[in-house]
mmCIF file of C-alpha atoms and ligand atoms in Angstrom:
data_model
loop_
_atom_site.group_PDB
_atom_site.id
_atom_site.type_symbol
_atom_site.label_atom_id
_atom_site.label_comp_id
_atom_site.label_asym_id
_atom_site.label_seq_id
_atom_site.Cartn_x
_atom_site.Cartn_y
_atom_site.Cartn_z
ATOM 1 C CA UNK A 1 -203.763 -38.251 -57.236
ATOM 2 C CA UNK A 2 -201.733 -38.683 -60.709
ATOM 3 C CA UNK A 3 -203.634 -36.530 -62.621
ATOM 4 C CA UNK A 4 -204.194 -33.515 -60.507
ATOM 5 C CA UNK A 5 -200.738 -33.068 -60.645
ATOM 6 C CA UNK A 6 -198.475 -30.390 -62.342
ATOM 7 C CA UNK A 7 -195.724 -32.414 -62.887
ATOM 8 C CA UNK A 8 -193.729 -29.680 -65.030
ATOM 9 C CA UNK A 9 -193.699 -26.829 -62.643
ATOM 10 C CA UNK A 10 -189.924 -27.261 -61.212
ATOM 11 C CA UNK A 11 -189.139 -23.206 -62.268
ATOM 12 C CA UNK A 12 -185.682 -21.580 -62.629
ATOM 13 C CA UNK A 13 -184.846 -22.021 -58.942
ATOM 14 C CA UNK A 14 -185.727 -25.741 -59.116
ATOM 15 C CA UNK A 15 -183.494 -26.415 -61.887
ATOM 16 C CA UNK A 16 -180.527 -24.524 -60.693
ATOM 17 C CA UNK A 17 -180.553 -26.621 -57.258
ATOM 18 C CA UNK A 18 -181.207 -30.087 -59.800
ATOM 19 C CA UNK A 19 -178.250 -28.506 -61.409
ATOM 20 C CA UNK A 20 -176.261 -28.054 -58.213
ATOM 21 C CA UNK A 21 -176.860 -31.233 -57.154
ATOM 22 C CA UNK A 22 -175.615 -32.780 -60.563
ATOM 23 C CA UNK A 23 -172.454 -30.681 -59.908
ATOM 24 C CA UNK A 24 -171.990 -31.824 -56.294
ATOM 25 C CA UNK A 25 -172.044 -35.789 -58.156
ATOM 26 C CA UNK A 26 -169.001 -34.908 -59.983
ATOM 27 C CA UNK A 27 -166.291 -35.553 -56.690
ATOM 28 C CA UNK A 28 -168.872 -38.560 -55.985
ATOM 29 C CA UNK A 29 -165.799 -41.462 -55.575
ATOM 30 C CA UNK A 30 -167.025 -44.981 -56.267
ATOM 31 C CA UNK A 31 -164.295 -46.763 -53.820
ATOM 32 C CA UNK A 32 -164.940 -44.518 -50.438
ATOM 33 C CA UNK A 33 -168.986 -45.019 -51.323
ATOM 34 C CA UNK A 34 -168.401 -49.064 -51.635
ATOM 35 C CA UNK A 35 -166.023 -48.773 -48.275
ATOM 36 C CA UNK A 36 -168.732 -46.613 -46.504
ATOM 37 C CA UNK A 37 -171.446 -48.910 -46.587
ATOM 38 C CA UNK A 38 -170.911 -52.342 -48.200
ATOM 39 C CA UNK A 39 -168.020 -53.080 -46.090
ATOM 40 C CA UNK A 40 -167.883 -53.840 -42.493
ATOM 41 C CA UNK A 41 -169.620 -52.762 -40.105
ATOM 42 C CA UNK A 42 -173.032 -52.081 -42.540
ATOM 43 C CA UNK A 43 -172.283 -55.374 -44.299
ATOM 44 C CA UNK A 44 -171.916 -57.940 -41.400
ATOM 45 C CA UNK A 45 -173.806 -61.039 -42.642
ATOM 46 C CA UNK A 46 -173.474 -63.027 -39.693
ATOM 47 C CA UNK A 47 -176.905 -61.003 -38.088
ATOM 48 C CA UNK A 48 -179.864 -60.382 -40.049
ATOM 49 C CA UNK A 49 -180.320 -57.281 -38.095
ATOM 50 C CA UNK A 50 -177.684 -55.772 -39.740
ATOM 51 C CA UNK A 51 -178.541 -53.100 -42.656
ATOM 52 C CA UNK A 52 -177.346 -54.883 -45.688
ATOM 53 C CA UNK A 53 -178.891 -58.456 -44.715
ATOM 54 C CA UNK A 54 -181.956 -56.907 -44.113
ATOM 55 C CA UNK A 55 -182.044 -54.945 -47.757
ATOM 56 C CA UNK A 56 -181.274 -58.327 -48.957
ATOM 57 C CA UNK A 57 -183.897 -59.625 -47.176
ATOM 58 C CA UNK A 58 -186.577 -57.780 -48.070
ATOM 59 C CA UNK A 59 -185.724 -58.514 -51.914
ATOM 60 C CA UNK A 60 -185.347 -62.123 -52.089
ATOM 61 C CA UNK A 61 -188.963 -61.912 -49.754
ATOM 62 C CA UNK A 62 -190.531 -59.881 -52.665
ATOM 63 C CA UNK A 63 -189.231 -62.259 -55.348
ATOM 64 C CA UNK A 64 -189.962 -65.252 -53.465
ATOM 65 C CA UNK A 65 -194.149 -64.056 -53.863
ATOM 66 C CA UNK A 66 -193.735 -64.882 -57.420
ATOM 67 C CA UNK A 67 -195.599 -62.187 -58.759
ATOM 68 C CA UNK A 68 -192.533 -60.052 -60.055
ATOM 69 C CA UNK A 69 -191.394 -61.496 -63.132
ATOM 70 C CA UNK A 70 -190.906 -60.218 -66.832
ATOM 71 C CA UNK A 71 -188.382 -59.802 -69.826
ATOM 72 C CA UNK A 72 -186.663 -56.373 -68.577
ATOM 73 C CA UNK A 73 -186.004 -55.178 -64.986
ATOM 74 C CA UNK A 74 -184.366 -51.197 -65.334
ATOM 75 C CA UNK A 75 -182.679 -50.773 -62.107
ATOM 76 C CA UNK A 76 -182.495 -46.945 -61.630
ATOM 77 C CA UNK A 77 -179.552 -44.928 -60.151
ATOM 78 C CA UNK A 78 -177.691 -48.172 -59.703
ATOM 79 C CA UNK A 79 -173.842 -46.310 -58.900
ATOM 80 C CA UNK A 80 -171.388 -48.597 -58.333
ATOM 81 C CA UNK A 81 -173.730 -51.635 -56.554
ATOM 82 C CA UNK A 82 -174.666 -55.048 -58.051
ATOM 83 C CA UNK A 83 -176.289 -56.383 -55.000
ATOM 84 C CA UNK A 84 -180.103 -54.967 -55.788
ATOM 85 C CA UNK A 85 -180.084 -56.852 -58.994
ATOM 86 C CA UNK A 86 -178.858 -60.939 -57.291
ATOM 87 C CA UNK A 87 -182.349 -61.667 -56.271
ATOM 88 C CA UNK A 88 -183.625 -60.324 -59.292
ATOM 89 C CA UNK A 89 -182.192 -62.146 -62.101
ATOM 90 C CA UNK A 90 -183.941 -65.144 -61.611
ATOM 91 C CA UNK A 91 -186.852 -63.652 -62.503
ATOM 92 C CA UNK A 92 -186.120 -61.736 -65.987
ATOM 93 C CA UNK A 93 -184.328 -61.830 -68.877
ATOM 94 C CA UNK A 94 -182.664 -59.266 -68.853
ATOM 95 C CA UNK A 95 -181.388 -56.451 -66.514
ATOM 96 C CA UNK A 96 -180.565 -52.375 -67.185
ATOM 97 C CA UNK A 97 -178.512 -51.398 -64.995
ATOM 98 C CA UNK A 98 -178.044 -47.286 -65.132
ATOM 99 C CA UNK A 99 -175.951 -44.332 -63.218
ATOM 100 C CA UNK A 100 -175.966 -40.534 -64.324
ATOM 101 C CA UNK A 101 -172.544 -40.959 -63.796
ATOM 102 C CA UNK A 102 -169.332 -42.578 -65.794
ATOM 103 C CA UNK A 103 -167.168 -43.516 -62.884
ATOM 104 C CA UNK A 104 -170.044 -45.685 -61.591
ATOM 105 C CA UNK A 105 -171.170 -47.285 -65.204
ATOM 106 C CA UNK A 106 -167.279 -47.937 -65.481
ATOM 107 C CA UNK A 107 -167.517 -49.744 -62.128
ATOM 108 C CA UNK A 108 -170.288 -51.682 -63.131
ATOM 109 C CA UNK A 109 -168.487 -52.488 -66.561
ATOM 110 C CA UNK A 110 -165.555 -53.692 -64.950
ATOM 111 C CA UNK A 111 -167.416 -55.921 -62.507
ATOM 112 C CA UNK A 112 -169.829 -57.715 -65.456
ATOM 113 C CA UNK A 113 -166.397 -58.102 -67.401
ATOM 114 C CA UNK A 114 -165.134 -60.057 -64.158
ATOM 115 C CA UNK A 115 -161.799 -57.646 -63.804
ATOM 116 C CA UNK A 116 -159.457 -58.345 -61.356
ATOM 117 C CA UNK A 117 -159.882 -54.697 -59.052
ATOM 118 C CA UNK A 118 -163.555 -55.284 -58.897
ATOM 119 C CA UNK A 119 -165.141 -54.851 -55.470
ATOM 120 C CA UNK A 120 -165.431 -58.414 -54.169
ATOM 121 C CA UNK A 121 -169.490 -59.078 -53.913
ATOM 122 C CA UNK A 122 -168.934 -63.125 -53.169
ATOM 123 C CA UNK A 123 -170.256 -62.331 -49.480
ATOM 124 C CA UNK A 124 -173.740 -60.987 -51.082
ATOM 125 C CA UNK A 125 -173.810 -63.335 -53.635
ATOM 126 C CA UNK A 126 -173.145 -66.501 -51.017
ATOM 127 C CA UNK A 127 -175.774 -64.501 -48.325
ATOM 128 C CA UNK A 128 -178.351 -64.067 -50.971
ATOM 129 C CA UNK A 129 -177.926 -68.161 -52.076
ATOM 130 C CA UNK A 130 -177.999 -69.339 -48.623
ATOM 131 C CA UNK A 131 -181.470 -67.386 -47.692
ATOM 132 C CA UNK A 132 -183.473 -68.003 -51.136
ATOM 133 C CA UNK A 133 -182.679 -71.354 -50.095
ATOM 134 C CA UNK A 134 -182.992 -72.828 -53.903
ATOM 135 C CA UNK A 135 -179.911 -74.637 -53.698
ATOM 136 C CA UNK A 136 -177.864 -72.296 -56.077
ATOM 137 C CA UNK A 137 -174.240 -72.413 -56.212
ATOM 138 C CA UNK A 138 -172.651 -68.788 -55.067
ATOM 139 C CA UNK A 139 -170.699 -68.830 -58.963
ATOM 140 C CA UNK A 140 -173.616 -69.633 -60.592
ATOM 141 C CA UNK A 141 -175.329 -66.929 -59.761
ATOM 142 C CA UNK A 142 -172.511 -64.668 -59.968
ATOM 143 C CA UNK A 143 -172.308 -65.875 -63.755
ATOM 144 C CA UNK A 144 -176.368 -65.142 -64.473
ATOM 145 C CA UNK A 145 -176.212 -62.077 -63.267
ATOM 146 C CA UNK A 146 -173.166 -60.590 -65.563
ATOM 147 C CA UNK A 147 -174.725 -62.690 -68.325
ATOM 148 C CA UNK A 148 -178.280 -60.661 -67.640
ATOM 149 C CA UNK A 149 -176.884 -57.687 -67.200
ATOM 150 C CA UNK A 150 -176.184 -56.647 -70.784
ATOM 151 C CA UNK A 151 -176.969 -52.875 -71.361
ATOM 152 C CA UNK A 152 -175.612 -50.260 -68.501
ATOM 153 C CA UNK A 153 -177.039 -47.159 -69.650
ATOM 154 C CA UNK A 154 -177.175 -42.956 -68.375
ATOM 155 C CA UNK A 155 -179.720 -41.814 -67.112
ATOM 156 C CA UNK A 156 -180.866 -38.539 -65.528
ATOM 157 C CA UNK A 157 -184.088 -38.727 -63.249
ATOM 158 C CA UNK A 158 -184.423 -35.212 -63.631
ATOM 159 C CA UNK A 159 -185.455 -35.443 -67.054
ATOM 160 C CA UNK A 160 -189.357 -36.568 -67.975
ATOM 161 C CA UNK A 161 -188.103 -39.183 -70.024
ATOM 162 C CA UNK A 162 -185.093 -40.397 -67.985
ATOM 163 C CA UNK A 163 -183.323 -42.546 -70.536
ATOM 164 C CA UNK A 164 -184.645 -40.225 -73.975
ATOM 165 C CA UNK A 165 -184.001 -42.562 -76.554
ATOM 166 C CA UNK A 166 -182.271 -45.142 -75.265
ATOM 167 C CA UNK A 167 -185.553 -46.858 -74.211
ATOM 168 C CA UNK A 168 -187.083 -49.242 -76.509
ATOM 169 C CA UNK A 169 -190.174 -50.298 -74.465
ATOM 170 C CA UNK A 170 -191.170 -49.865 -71.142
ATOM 171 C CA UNK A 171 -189.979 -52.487 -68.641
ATOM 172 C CA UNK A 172 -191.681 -55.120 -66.887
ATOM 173 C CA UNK A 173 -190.261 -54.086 -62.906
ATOM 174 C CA UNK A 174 -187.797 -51.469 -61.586
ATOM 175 C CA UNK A 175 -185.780 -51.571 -58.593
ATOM 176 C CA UNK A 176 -184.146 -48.250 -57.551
ATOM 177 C CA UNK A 177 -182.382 -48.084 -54.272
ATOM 178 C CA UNK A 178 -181.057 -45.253 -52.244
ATOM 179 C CA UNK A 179 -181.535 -42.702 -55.429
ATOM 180 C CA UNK A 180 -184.436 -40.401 -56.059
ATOM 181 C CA UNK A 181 -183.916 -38.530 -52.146
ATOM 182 C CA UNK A 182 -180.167 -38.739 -52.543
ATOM 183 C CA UNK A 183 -180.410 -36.410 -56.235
ATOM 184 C CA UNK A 184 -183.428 -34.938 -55.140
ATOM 185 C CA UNK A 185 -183.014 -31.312 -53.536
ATOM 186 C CA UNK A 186 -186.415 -31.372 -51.858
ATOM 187 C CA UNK A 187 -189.621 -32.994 -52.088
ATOM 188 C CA UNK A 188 -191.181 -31.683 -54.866
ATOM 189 C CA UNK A 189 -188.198 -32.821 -57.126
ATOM 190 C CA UNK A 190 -188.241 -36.075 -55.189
ATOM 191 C CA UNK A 191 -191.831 -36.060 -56.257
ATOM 192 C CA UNK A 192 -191.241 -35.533 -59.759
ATOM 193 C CA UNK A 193 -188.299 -37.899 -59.909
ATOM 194 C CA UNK A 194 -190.595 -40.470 -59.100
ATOM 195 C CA UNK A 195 -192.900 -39.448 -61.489
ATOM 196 C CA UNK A 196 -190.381 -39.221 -64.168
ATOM 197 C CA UNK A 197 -188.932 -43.402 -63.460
ATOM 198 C CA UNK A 198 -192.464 -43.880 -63.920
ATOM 199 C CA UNK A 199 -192.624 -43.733 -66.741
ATOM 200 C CA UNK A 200 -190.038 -46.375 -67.720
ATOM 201 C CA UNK A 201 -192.563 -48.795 -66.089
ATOM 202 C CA UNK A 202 -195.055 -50.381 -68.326
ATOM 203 C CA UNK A 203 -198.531 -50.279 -66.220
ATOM 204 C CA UNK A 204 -199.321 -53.023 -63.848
ATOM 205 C CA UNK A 205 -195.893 -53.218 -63.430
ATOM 206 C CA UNK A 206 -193.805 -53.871 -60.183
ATOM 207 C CA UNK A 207 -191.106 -51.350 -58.363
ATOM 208 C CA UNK A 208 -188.678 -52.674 -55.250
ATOM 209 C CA UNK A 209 -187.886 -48.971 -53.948
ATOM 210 C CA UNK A 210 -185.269 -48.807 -50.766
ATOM 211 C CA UNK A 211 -184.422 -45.352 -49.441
ATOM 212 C CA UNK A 212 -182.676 -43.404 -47.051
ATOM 213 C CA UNK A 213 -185.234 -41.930 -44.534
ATOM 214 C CA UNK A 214 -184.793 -38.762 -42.537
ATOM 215 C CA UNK A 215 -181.305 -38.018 -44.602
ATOM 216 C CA UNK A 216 -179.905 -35.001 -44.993
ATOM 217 C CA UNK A 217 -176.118 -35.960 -46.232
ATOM 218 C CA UNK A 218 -173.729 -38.916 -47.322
ATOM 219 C CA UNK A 219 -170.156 -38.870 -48.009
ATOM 220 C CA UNK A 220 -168.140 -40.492 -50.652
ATOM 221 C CA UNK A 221 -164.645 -39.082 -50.659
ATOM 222 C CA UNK A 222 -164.527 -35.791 -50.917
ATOM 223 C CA UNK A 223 -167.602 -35.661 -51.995
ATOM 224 C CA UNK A 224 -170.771 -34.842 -49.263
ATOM 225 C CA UNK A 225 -173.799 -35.003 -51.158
ATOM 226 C CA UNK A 226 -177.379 -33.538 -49.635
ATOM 227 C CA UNK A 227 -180.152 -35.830 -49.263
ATOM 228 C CA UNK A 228 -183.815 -34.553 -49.289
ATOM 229 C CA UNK A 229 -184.535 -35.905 -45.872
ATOM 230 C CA UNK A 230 -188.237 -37.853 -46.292
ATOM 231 C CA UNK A 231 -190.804 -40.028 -44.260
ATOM 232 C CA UNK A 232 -192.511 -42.862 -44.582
ATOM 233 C CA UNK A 233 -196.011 -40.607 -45.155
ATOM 234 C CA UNK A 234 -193.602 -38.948 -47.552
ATOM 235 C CA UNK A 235 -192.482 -42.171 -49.308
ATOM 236 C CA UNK A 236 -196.006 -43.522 -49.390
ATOM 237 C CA UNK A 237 -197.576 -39.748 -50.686
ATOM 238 C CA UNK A 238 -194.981 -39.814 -53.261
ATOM 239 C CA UNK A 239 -196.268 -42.989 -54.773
ATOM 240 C CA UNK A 240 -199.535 -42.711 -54.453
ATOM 241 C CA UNK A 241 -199.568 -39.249 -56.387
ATOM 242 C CA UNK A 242 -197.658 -41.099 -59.298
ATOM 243 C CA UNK A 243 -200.522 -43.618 -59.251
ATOM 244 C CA UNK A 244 -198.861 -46.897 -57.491
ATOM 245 C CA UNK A 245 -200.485 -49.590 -55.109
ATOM 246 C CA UNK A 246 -198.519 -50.213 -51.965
ATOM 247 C CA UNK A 247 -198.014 -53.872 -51.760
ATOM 248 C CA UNK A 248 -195.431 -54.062 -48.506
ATOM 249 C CA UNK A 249 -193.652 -51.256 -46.246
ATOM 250 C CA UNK A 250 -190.870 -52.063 -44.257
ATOM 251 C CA UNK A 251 -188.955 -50.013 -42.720
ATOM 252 C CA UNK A 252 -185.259 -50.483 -40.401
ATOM 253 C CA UNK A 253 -184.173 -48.107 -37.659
ATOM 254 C CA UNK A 254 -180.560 -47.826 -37.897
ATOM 255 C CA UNK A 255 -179.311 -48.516 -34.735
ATOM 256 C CA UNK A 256 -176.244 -46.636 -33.195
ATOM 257 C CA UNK A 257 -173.222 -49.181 -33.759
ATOM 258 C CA UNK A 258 -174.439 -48.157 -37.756
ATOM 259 C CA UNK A 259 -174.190 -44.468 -37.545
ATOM 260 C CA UNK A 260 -170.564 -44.270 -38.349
ATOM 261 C CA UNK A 261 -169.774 -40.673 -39.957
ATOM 262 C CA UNK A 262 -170.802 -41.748 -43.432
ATOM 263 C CA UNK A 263 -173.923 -39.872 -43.312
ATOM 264 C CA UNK A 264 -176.726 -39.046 -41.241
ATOM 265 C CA UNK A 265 -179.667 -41.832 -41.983
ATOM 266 C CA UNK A 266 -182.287 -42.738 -39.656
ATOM 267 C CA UNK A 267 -182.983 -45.430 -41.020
ATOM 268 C CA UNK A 268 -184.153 -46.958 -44.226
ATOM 269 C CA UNK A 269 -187.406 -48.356 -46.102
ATOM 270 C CA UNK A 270 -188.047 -50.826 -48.597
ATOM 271 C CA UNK A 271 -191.762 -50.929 -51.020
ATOM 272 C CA UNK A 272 -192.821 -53.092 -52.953
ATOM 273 C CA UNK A 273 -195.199 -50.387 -55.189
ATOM 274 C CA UNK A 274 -197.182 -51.380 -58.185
ATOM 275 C CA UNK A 275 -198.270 -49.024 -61.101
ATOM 276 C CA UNK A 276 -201.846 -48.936 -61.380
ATOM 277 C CA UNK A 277 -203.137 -50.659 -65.059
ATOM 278 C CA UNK A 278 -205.492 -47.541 -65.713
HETATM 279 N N1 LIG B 301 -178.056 -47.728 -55.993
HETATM 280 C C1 LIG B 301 -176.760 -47.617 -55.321
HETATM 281 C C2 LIG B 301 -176.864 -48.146 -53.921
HETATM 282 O O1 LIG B 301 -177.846 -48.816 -53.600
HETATM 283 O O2 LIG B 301 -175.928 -47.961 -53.143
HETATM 284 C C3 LIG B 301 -176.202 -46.193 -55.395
HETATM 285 C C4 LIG B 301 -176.988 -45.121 -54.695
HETATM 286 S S1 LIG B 301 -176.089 -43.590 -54.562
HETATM 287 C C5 LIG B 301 -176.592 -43.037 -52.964
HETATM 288 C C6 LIG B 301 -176.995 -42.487 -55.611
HETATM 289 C C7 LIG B 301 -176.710 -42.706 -57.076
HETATM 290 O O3 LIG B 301 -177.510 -41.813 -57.859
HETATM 291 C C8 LIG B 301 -175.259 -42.444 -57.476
HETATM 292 O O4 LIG B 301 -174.759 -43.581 -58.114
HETATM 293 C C9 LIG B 301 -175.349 -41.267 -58.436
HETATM 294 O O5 LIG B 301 -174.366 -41.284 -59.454
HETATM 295 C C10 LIG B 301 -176.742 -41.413 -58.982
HETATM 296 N N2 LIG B 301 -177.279 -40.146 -59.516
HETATM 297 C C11 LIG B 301 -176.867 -38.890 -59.287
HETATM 298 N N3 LIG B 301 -177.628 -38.010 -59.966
HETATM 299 C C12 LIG B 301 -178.545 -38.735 -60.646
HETATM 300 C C13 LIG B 301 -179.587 -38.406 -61.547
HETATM 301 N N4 LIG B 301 -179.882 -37.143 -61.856
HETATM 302 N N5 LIG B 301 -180.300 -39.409 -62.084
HETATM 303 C C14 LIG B 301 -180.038 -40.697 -61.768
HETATM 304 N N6 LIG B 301 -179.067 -41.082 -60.912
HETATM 305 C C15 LIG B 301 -178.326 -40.112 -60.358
#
């Protein structure tokens, strides 16, 4: 468990392959990664089997229980994506959205500011509406969400404090999707990646994790980026050495007419995790 654990043993050869990996981010093109997989065929909202209802899914289902609720969500590793965040900002005041990298905080910039290239999200926004089933106009909840969304910060998960001094206070929930094993070059650093976002969780707090299981690369442009491939036993040892309570595991296979090039997944799993109060 937690304490048991040398969380600070990464060594020279762990930080040169964090380093490579941080160099192998730098061709990472926002555009290709939106086209790859939140376009047809991965976003296809007329069939709930389909990857990116079922993500959205499984995060309206956890906000639905109630339970997840606060002044600050920090949504880790967020690149250029908004749609981990719509069933979300009902529930807190305010939203972090952060990305090691500029390109994808620009993105995000440019979206909140309501620019006119901005990757069109309408279809998650209207999806997400129609299944929370509260009535909520599609614009309305466009409009909450760039209203919550107020700071977009860096961050580096590498780091033991990820966002140094840009954090004023631990927050009350994080979400984090498809991150720590796509930065992460093996399980030890996906380990300690954990760890580290941790610690941007006050305890007793709440953490919506989805992840890429049994990956070992995705593209995005010219950029092919290597993903520490992981398990569910992986996923759920992970957590449980940084001292979470598994609430719900789901996991989706990803079925052939879904493996299109873009990478390698197997499939993917969402938890609902919660830090233990000590
Ligand atoms: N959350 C988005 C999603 O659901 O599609 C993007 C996930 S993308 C596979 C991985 C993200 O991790 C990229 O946006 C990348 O810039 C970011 N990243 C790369 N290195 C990182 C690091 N050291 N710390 C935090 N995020 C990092």
């Amino acid at each position: 468990m937690g304490g048991a654990q040398d969380w600070n043993s990464s060594g020279a050869a762990g930080r040169d392959s964090i380093a490579a990996v941080g160099e192998s981010y730098q061709k990472f093109n926002p555009r290709a990664y939106l086209q790859n997989n939140y376009m047809p065929p991965r976003a296809n909202f007329s069939s709930e089997d389909c990857v990116v209802p079922w993500k959205l899914r499984c995060l309206a289902d956890a906000f639905a229980t109630g339970d997840i609720y606060g002044r600050t969500l920090i949504d880790v590793g967020s690149g250029p994506t908004i749609y981990q965040l719509l069933s979300a900002c009902d529930h807190f005041e305010e939203i972090i959205a952060t990305d090691y990298l500029e390109v994808n905080r620009e993105v995000l910039r440019r979206w909140v500011q309501d620019e006119p290239d901005s990757f069109d999200w309408s279809p998650y926004i209207k999806y997400v509406c129609r299944i929370e089933g509260k009535g909520e106009q599609w614009k309305e909840k466009e409009q909450k969400l760039r209203r919550k969304l107020r700071q977009i910060l860096s961050i580096d998960v590498h780091q033991p404090e990820p966002l140094g001094s840009q954090l004023r206070q631990p927050a009350d929930a994080l979400v984090s999707t498809f991150c720590l094993e796509a930065v992460s070059p093996d399980r030890p650093s996906f380990e300690r990646a954990l760890h580290n976002v941790t610690t941007l969780l006050q305890p007793g707090g709440h953490f919506l994790l989805i992840g890429a299981l049994q990956e070992t690369f995705y593209l995005a442009g010219e950029a092919k980026l290597s993903v520490v491939p992981v398990s569910e036993a992986d996923v759920r040892e992970a957590l449980s050495k940084s001292g979470y309570h598994i609430h719900d595991f789901r996991t989706y296979l990803m079925p052939p007419s879904l493996k299109i090039g873009v990478d390698d997944v197997s499939g993917v799993f969402f938890v609902h995790a919660q830090k233990a109060v000590v």
